[in-house]
mmCIF file of C-alpha atoms in Angstrom:
data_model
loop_
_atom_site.group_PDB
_atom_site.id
_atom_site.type_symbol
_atom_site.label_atom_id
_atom_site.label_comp_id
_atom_site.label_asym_id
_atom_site.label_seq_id
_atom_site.Cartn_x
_atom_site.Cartn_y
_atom_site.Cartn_z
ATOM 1 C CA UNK A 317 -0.085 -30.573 58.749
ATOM 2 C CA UNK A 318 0.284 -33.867 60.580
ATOM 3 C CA UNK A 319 1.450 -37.340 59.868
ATOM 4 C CA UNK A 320 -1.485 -39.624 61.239
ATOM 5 C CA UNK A 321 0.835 -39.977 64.690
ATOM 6 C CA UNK A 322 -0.031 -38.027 67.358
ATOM 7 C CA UNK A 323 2.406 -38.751 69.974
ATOM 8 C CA UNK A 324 4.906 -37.656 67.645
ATOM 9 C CA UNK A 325 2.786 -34.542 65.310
ATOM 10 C CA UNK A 326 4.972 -32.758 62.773
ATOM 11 C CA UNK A 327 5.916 -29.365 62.019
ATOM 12 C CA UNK A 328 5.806 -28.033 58.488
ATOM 13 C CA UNK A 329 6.653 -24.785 56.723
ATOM 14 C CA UNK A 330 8.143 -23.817 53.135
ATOM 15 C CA UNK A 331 11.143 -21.716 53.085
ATOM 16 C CA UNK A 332 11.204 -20.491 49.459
ATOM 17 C CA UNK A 333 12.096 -21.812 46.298
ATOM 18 C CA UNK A 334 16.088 -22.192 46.635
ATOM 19 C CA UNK A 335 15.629 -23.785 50.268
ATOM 20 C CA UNK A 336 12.693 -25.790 49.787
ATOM 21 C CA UNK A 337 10.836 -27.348 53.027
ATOM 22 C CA UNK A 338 11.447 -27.725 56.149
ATOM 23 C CA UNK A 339 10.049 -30.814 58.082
ATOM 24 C CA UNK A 340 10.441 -31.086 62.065
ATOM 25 C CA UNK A 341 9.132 -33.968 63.894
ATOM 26 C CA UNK A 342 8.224 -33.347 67.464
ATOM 27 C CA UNK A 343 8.335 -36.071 70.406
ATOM 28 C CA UNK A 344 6.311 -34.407 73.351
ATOM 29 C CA UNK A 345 7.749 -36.963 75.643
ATOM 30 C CA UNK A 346 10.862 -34.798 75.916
ATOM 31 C CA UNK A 347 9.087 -32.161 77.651
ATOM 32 C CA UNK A 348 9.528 -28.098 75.921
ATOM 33 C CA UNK A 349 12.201 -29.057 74.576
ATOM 34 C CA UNK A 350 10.588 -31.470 72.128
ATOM 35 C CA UNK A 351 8.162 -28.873 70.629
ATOM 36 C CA UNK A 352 7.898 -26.167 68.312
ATOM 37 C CA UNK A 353 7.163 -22.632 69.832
ATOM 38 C CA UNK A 354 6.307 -19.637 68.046
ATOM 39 C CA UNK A 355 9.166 -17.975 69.764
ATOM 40 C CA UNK A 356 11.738 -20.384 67.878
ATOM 41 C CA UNK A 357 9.838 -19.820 64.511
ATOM 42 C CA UNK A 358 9.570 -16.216 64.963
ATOM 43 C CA UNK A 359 13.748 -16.016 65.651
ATOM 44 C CA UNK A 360 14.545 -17.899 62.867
ATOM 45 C CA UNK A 361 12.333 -15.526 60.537
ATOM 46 C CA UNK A 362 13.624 -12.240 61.650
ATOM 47 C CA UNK A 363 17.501 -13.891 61.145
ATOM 48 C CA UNK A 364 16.907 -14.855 57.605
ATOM 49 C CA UNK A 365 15.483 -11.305 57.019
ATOM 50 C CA UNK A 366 17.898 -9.443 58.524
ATOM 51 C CA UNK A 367 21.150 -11.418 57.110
ATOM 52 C CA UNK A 368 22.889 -8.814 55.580
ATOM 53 C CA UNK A 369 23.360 -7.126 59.539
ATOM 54 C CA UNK A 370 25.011 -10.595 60.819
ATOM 55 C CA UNK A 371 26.818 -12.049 58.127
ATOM 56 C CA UNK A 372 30.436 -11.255 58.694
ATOM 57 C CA UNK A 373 32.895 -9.922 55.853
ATOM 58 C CA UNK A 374 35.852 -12.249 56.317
ATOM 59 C CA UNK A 375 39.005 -12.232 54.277
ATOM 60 C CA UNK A 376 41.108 -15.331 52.766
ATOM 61 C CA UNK A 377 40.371 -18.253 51.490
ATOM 62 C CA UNK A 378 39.349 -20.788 54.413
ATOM 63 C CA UNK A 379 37.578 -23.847 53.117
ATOM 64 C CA UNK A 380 34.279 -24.555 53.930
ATOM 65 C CA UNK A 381 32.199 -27.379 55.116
ATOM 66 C CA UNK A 382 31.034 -28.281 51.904
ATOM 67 C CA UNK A 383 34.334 -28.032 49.678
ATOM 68 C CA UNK A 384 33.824 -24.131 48.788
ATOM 69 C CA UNK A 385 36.118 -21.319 49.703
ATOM 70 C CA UNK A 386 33.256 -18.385 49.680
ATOM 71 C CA UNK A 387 33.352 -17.008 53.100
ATOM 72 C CA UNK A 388 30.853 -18.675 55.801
ATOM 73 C CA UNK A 389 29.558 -17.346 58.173
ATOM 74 C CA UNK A 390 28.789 -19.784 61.762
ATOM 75 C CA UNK A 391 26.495 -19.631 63.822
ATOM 76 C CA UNK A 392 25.171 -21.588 67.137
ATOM 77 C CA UNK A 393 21.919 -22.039 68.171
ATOM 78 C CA UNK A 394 21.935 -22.347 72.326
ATOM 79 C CA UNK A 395 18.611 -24.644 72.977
ATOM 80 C CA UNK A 396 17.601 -25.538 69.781
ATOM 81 C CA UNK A 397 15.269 -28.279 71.165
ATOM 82 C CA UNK A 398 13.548 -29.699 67.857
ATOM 83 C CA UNK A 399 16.284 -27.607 65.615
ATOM 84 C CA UNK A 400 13.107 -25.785 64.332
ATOM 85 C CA UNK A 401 15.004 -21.978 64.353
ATOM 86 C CA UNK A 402 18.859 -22.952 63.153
ATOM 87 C CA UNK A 403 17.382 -25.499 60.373
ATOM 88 C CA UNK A 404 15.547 -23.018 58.846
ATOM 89 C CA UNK A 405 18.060 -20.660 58.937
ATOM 90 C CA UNK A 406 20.459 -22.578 57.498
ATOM 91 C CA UNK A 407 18.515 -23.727 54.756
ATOM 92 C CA UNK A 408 17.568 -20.092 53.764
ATOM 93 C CA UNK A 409 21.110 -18.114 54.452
ATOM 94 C CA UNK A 410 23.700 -18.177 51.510
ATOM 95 C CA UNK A 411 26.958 -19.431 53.421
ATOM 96 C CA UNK A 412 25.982 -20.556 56.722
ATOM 97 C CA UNK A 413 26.781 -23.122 58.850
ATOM 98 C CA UNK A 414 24.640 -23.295 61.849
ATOM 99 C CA UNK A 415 25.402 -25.477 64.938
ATOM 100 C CA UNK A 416 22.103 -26.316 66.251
ATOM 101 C CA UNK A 417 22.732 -27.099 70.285
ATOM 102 C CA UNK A 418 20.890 -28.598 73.073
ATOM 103 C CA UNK A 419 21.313 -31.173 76.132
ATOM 104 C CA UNK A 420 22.300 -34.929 75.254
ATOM 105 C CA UNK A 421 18.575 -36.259 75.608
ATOM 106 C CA UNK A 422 17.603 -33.657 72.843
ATOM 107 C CA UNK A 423 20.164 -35.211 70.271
ATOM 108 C CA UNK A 424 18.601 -38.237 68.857
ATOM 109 C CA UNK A 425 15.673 -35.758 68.308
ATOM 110 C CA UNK A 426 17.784 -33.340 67.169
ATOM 111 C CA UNK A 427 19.608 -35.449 64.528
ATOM 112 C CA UNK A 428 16.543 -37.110 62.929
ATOM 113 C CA UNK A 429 15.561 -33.546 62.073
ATOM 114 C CA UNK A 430 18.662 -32.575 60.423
ATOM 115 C CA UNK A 431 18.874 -36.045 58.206
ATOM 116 C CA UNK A 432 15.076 -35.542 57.042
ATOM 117 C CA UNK A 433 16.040 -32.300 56.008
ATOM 118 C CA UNK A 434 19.575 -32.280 54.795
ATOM 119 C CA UNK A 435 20.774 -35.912 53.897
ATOM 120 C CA UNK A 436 19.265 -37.268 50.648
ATOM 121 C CA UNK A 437 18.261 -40.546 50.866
ATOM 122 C CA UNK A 438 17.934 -40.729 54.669
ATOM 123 C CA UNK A 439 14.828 -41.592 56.839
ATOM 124 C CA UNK A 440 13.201 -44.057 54.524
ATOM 125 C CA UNK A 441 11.325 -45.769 56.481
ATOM 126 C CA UNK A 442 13.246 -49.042 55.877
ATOM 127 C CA UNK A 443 13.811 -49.848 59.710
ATOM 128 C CA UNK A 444 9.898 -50.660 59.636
ATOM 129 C CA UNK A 445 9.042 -48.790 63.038
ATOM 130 C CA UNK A 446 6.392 -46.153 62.974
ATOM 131 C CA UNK A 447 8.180 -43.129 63.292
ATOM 132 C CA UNK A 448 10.312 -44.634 59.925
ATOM 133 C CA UNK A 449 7.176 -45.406 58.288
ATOM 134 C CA UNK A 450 5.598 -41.665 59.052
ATOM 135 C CA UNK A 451 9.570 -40.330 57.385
ATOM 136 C CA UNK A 452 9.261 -42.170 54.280
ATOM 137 C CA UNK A 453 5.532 -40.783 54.082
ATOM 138 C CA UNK A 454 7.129 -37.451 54.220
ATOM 139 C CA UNK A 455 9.597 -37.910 51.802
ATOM 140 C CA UNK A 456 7.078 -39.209 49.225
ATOM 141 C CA UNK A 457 5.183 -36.056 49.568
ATOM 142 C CA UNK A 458 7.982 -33.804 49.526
ATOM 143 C CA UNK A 459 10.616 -35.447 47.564
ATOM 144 C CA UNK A 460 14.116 -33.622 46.467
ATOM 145 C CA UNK A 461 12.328 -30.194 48.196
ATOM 146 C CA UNK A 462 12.984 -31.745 51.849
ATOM 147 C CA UNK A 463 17.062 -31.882 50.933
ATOM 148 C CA UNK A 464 17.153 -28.218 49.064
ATOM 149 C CA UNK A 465 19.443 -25.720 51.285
ATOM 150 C CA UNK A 466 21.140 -22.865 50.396
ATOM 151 C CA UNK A 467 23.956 -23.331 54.007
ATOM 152 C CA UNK A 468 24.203 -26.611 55.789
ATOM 153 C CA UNK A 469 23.908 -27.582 59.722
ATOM 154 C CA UNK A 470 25.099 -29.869 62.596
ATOM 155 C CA UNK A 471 23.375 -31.082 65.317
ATOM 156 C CA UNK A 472 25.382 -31.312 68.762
ATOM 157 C CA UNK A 473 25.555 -31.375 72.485
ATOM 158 C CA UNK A 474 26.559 -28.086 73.989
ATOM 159 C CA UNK A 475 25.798 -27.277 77.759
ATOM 160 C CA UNK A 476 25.750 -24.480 78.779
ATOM 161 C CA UNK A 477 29.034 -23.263 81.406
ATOM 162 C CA UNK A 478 30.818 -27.101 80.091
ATOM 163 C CA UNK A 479 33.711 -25.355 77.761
ATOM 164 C CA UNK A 480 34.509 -28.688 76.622
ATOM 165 C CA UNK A 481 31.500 -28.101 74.353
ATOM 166 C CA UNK A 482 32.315 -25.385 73.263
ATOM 167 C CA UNK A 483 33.908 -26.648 70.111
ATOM 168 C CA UNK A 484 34.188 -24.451 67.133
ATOM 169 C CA UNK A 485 33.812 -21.164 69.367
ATOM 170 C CA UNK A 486 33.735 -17.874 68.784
ATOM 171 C CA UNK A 487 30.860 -18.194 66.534
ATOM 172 C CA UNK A 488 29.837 -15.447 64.298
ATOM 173 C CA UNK A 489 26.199 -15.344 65.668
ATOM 174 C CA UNK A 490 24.949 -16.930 69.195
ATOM 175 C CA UNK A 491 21.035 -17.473 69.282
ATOM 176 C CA UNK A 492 18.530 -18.663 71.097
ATOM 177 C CA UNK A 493 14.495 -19.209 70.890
ATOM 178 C CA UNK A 494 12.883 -18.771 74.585
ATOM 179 C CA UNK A 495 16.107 -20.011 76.539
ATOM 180 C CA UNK A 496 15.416 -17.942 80.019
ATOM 181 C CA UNK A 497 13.267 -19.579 81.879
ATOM 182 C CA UNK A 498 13.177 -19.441 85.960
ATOM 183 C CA UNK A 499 14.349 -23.049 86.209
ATOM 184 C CA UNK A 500 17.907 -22.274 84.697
ATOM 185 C CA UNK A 501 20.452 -19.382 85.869
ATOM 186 C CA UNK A 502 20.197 -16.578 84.063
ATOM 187 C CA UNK A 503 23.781 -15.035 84.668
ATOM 188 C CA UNK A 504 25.319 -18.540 83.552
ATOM 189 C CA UNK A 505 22.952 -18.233 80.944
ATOM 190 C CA UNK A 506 24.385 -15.032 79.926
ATOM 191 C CA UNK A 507 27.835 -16.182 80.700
ATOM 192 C CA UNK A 508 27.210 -19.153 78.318
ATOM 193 C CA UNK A 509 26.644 -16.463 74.947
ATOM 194 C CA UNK A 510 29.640 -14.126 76.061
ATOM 195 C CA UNK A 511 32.421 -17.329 76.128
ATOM 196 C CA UNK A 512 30.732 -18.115 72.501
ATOM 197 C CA UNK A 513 31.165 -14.948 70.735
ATOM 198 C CA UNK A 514 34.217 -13.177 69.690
ATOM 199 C CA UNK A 515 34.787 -9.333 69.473
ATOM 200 C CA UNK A 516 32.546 -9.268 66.418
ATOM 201 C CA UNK A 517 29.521 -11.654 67.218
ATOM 202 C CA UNK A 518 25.884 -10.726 67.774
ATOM 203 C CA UNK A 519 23.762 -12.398 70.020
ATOM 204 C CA UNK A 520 19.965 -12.774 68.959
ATOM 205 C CA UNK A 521 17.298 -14.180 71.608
ATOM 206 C CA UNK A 522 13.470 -14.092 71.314
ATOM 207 C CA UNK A 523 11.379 -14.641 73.969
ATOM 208 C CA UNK A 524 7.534 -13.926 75.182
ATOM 209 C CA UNK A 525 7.134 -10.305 76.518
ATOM 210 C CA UNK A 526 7.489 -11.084 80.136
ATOM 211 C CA UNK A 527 9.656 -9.234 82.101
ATOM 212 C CA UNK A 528 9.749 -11.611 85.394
ATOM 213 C CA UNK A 529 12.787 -11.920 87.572
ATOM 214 C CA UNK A 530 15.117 -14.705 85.265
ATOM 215 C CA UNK A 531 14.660 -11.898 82.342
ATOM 216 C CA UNK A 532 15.419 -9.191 84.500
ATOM 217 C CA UNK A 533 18.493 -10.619 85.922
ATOM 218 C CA UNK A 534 19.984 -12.096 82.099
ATOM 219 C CA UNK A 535 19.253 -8.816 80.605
ATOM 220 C CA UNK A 536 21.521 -6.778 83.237
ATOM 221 C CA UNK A 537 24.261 -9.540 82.638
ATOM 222 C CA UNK A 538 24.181 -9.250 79.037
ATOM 223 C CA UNK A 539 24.221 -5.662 79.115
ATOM 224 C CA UNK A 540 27.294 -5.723 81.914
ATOM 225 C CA UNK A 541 28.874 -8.654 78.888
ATOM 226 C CA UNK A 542 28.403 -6.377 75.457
ATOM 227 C CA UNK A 543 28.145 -2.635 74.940
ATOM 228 C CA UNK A 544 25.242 -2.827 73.016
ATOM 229 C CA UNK A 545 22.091 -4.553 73.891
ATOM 230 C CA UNK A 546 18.765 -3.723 71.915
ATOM 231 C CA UNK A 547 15.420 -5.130 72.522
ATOM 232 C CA UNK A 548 13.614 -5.458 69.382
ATOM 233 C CA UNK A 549 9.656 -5.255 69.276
ATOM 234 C CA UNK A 550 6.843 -5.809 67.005
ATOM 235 C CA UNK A 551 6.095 -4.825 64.393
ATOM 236 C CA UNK A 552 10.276 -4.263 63.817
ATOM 237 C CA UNK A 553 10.133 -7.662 64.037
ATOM 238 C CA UNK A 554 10.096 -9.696 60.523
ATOM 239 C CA UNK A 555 7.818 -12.827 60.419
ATOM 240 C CA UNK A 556 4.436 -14.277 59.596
ATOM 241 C CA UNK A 557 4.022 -15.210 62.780
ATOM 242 C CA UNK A 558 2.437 -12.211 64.523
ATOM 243 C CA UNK A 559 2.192 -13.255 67.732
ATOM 244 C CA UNK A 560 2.558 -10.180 69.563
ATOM 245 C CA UNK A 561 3.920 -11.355 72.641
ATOM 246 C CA UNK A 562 7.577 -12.202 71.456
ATOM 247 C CA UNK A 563 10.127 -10.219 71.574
ATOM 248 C CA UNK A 564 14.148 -10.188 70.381
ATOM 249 C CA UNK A 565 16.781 -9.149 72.240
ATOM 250 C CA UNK A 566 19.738 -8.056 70.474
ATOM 251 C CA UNK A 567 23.247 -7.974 71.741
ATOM 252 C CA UNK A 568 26.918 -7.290 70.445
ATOM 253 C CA UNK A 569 30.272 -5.164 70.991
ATOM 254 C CA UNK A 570 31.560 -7.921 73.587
ATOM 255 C CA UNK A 571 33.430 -5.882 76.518
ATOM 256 C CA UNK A 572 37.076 -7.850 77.095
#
């Protein structure tokens, strides 16, 4: 559905009954980044369906983000955009923390998406501008489902080949929603997912079914970068979203 703004139209989906709904307002003025693609929704389904393959059996007692000491897995989203793919999967996945990543003029965006969906009591609409107003609307409709989430989520600035971002690396899982595109570099690109991972870490990455000359060139990388790389097709691929264009690559066994 969509808030009565249409500079600014709004994303909605329900996760299930433990993680509630998921929200994402979108702000076209940012260019790609500042939508929702089916690529990013697509991603995000497939991960929460096939958890048990990426969630990593640690040992000891490490305390988590929120207090616990049940093992966590983290993951990092590379060009999360709206946050639309490593929201949702950390409001559905049991013990996950996802990092959800993009360029510094995609963090405001980024941020206001994670508080509508994870801080209670946030976005009220009390500032009085129209993007505050359309929030509180939200919240009225959705109440205490908006804040329901089974692992919990950061937004931040990572870009990509700065290792000062890199923060909190290796990550468990690296993954990204239609990141290879002709106006980036595909073997930095590449590069970017191998300095994130450690010897155990899968890389997931969906993209449409074209196989031009940026996809071409990342895909030899990441094969040169892991031992395994596996390009997943429909209909192995688990969503509602049918579109039958995207595709996931899979990638893990990082070569030292």
């Amino acid at each position: 559905f969509y808030v009565n703004e249409p500079a600014s139209p709004i994303f909605h989906t329900k996760i299930g009954s433990a993680c509630g709904h998921l929200v994402i307002r979108q702000q076209k003025s940012l260019g790609k980044g500042g939508i929702c693609w089916d690529a990013a929704f697509i991603l995000a389904e497939h991960l929460i369906a096939c958890q048990e393959e990426w969630k990593m059996e640690k040992r000891g007692l490490d305390q988590n983000s929120d207090g616990s000491n049940a093992p966590q897995t983290t993951l990092c989203e590379l060009g999360a955009g709206t946050g639309l793919s490593g929201f949702m999967v950390a409001k559905a996945c049991v013990q996950s923390h996802v990092f959800v990543t993009d360029l510094p003029e995609l963090l405001d965006l980024m941020k206001e998406n994670y508080e509508m969906n994870f801080v209670v009591g946030k976005c009220d609409g009390s500032g009085g501008t129209e993007a505050e107003e359309g929030n509180s609307l939200l919240r009225q409709k959705f109440g205490s489902e908006l804040s329901k989430s089974q692992g919990t989520a950061e937004a931040k600035v990572l870009r990509w080949g700065v290792e000062s971002d890199y923060e909190g690396a290796p990550f468990d899982v690296v993954f990204g929603a239609d990141v290879v595109a002709s106006l980036y570099d595909p073997i930095a690109l590449a590069n970017t997912f191998y300095n994130l991972c450690g010897p155990e870490s899968k890389v997931y990455l969906s993209y449409k079914g074209r196989l031009d000359e940026p996809h071409l060139l990342f895909e030899a990388e990441l094969k040169r970068l892991f031992s395994r790389v596996e390009r997943i097709e429909p209909p192995n691929i688990h969503s509602r979203n049918k579109n039958p264009g995207v595709c996931i690559l899979k990638a893990w066994g990082k070569i030292e």
